PDB file of C-alpha atoms in Angstrom:
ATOM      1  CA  UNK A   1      12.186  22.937  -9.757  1.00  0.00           C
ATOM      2  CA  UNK A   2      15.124  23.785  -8.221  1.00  0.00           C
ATOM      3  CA  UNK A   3      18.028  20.764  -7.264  1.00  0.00           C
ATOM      4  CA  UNK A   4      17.609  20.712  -4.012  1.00  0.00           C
ATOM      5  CA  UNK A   5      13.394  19.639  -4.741  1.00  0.00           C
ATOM      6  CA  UNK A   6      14.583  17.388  -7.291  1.00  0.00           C
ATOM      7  CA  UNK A   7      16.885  15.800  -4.760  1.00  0.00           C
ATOM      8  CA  UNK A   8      14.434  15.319  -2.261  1.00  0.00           C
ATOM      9  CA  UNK A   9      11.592  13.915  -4.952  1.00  0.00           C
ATOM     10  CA  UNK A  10      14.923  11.427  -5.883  1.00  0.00           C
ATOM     11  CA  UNK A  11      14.515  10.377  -2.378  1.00  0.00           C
ATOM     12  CA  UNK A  12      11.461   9.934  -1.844  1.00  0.00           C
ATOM     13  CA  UNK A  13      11.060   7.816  -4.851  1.00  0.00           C
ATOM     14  CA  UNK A  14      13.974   5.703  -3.502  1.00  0.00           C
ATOM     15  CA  UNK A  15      11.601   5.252  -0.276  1.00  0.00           C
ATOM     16  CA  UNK A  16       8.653   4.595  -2.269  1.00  0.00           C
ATOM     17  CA  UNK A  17      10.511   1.631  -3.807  1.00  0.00           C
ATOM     18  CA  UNK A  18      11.744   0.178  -0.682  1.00  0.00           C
ATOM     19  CA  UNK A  19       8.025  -0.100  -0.044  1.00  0.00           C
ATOM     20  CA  UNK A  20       7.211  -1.574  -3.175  1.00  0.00           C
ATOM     21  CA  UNK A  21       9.808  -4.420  -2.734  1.00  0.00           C
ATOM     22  CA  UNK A  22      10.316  -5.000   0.659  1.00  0.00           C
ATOM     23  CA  UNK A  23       6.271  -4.632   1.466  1.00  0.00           C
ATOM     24  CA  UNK A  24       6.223  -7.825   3.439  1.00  0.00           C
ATOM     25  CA  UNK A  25       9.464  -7.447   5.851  1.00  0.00           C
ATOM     26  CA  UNK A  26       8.812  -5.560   9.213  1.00  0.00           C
ATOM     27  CA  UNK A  27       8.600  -1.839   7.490  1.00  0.00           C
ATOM     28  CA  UNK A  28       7.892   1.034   9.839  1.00  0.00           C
ATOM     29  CA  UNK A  29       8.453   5.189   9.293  1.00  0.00           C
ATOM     30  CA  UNK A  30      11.548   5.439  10.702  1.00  0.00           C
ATOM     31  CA  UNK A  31      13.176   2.949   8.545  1.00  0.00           C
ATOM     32  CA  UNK A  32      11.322   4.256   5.207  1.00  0.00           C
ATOM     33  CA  UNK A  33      12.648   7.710   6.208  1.00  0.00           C
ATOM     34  CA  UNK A  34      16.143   6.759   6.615  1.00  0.00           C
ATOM     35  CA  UNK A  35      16.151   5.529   3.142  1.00  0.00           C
ATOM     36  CA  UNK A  36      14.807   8.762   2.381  1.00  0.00           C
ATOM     37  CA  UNK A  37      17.549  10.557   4.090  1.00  0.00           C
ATOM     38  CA  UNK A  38      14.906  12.482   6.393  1.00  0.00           C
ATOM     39  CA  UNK A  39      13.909  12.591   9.595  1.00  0.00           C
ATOM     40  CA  UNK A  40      10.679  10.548   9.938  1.00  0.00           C
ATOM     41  CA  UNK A  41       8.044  13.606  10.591  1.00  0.00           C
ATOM     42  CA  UNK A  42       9.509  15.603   7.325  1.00  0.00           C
ATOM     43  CA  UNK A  43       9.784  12.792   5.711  1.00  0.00           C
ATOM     44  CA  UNK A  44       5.796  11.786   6.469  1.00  0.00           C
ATOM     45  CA  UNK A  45       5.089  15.207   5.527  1.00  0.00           C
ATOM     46  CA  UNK A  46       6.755  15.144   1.996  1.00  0.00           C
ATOM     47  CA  UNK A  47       5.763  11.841   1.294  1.00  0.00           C
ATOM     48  CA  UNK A  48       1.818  13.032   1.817  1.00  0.00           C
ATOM     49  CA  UNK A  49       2.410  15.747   0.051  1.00  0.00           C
ATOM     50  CA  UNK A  50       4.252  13.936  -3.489  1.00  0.00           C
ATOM     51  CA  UNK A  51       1.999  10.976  -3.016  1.00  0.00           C
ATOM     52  CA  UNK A  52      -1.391  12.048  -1.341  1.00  0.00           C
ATOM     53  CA  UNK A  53      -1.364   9.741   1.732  1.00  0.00           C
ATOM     54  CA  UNK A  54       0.830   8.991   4.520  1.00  0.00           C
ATOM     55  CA  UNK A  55       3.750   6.135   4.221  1.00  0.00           C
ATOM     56  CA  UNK A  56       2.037   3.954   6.781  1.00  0.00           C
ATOM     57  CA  UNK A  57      -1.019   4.473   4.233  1.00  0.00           C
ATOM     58  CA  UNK A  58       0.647   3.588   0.903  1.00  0.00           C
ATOM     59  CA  UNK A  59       2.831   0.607   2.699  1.00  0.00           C
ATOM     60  CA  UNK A  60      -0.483  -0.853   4.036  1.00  0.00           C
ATOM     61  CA  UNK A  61      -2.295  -0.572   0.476  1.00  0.00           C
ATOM     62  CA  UNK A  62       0.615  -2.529  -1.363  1.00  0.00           C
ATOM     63  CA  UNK A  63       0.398  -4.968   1.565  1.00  0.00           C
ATOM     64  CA  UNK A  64      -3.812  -5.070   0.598  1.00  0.00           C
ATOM     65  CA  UNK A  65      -3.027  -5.067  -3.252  1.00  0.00           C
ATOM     66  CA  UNK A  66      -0.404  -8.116  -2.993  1.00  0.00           C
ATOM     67  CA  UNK A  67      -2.745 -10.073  -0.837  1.00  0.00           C
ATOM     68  CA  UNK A  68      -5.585  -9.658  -3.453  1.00  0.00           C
ATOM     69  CA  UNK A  69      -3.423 -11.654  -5.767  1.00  0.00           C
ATOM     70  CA  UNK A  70      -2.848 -14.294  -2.850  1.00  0.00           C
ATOM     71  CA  UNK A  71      -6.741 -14.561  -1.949  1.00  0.00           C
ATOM     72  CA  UNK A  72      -8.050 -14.683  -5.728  1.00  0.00           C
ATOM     73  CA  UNK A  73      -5.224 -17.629  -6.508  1.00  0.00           C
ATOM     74  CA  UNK A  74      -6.871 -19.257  -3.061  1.00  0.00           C
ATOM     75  CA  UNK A  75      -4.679 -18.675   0.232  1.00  0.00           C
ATOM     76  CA  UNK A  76      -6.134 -18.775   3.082  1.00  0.00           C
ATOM     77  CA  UNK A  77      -6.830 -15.007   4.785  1.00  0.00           C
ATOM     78  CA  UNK A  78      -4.568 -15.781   7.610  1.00  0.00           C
ATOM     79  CA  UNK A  79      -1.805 -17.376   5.031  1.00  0.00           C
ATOM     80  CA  UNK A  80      -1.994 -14.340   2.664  1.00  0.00           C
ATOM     81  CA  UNK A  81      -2.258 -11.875   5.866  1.00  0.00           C
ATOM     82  CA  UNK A  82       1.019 -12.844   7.431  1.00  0.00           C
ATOM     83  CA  UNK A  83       2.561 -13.463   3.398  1.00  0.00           C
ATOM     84  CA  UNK A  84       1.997  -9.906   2.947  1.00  0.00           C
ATOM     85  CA  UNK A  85       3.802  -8.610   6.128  1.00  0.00           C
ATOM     86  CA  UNK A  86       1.210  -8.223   8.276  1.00  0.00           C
ATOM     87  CA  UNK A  87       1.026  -9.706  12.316  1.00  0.00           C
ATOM     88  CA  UNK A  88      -2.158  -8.883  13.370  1.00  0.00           C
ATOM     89  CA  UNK A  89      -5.283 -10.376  11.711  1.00  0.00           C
ATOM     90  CA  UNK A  90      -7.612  -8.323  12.985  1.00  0.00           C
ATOM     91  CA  UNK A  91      -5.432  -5.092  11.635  1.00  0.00           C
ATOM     92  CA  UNK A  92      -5.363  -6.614   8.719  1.00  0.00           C
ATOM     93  CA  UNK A  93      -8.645  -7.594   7.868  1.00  0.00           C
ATOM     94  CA  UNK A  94      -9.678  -4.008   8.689  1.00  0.00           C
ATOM     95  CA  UNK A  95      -7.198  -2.183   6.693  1.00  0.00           C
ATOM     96  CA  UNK A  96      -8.695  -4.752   3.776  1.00  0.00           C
ATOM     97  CA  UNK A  97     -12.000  -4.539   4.490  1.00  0.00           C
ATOM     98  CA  UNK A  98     -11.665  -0.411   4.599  1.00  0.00           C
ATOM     99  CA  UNK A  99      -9.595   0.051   1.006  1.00  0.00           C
ATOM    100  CA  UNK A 100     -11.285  -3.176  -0.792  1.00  0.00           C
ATOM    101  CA  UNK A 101     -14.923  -2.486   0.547  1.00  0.00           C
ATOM    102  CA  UNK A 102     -15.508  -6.068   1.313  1.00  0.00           C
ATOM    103  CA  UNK A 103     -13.651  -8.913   3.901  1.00  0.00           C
ATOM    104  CA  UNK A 104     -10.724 -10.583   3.043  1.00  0.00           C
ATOM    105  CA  UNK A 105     -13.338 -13.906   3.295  1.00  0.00           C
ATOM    106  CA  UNK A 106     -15.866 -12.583   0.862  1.00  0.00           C
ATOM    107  CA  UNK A 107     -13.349 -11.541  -1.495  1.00  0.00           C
ATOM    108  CA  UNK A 108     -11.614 -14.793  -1.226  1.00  0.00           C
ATOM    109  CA  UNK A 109     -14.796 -16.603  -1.852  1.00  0.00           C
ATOM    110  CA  UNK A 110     -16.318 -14.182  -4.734  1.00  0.00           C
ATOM    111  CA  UNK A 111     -15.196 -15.647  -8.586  1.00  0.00           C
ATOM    112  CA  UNK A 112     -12.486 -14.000  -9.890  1.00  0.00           C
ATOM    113  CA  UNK A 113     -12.864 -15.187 -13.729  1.00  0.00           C
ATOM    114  CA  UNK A 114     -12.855 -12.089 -15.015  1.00  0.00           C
ATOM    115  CA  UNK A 115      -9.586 -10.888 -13.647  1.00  0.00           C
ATOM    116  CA  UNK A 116      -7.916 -14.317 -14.775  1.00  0.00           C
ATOM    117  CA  UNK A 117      -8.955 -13.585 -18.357  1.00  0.00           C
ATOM    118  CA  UNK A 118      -7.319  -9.767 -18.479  1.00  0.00           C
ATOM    119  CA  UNK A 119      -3.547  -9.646 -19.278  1.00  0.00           C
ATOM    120  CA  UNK A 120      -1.783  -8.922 -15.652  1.00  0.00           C
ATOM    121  CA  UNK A 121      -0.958  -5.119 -16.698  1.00  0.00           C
ATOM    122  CA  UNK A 122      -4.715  -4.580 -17.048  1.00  0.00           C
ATOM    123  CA  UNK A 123      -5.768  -7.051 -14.142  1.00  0.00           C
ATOM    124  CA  UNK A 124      -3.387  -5.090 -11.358  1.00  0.00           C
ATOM    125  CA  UNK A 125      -4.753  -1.570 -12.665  1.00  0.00           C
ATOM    126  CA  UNK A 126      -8.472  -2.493 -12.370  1.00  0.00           C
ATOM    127  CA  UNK A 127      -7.501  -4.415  -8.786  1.00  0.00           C
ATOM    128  CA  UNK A 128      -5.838  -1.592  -7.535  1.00  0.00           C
ATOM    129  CA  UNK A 129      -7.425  -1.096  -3.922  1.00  0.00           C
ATOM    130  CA  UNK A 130      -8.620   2.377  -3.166  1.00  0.00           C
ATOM    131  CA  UNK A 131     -10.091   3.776   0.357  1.00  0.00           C
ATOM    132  CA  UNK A 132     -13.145   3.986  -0.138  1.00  0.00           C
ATOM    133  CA  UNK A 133     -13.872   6.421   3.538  1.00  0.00           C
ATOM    134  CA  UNK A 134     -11.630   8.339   5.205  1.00  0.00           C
ATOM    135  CA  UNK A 135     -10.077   6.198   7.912  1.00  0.00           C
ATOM    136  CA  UNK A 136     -10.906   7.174  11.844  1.00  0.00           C
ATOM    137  CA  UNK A 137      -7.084   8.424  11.936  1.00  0.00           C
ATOM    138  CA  UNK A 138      -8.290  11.638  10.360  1.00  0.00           C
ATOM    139  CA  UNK A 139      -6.725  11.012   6.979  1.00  0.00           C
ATOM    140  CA  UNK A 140      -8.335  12.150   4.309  1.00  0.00           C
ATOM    141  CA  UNK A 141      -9.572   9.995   1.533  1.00  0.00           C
ATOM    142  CA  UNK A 142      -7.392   8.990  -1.940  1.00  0.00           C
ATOM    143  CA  UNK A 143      -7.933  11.348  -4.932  1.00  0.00           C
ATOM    144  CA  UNK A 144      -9.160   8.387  -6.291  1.00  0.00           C
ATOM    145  CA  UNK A 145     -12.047   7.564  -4.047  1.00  0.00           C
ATOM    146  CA  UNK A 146     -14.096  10.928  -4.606  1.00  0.00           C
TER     147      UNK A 146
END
C-alpha cells in the first residue's frame, strides 16, 4: 500500500471514530468528511468502499446498536430515539425496524435475559444490528446479511 492509501485509510478511521463517539450529536456527511480531510462525495465513496456501506449507513446503525442497549435496560422508544441522536421518530423507528427486523416496541417488550447473562464483549457482538434488505435508497445489503 503505498503512503498516500495509508494516509487516507488513517483518515478515514479518524472519521469512523468521530462516529463512534459523537453518534448522538447532530452528525451529517459534510462534517464526517471534514474530519476526514475530504470532500464529502470522495469521502462517501472511500468510506463505502473501506467499510461496505455509506457513512449515513454506518452512523445510523451505531445510532440503532446504542439504542438496543437503551430499550433492553427499559427506555421508552421515544426516550432512547432522541438519546441516540435521532429527531424524527418515524425515521427512526424505520431505520430500526429495517436493520433489527422487528419495532423498536416489540423489541423493547421481548425478554432480554439472555443477553443480561453474556459478558458485555459477547452481548454487543451477538446484538450487533445488521440490514437485513437492501434499503429503498438503492444500497446494497451488509456482507453480513447474505
Amino acid at each position: 500500500m503505498s503512503p498516500e492509501e495509508l494516509a487516507a485509510l488513517a483518515h478515514l478511521r479518524r472519521a469512523r471514530d468521530l462516529i463512534d463517539r459523537e453518534y448522538a450529536r447532530p452528525l451529517d456527511v459534510p462534517t464526517i468528511a471534514q474530519r476526514a480531510l475530504m470532500s464529502p462525495a470522495h469521502f462517501s465513496r472511500q468510506f463505502r468502499a473501506a467499510y461496505g456501506e455509506t457513512p449515513y449507513s454506518y452512523l445510523m446503525t451505531r445510532r440503532v446498536e446504542r439504542a438496543m442497549a437503551l430499550l433492553r435496560g427499559g427506555m421508552s422508544v421515544t426516550d432512547a430515539c432522541m438519546a441516540v441522536g435521532c429527531t424524527s421518530l418515524g425515521s427512526f423507528s424505520s431505520r430500526f425496524t429495517e436493520l433489527v427486523g422487528e419495532t423498536p416496541t416489540a423489541y423493547r417488550t421481548r425478554e432480554h435475559d439472555a443477553v443480561a447473562a453474556m459478558p458485555s464483549c459477547e452481548a454487543k457482538q451477538r446484538t450487533k444490528p445488521t440490514r437485513k434488505k437492501p434499503s429503498s435508497f438503492g444500497e446494497a445489503a451488509s456482507p453480513a446479511a447474505s
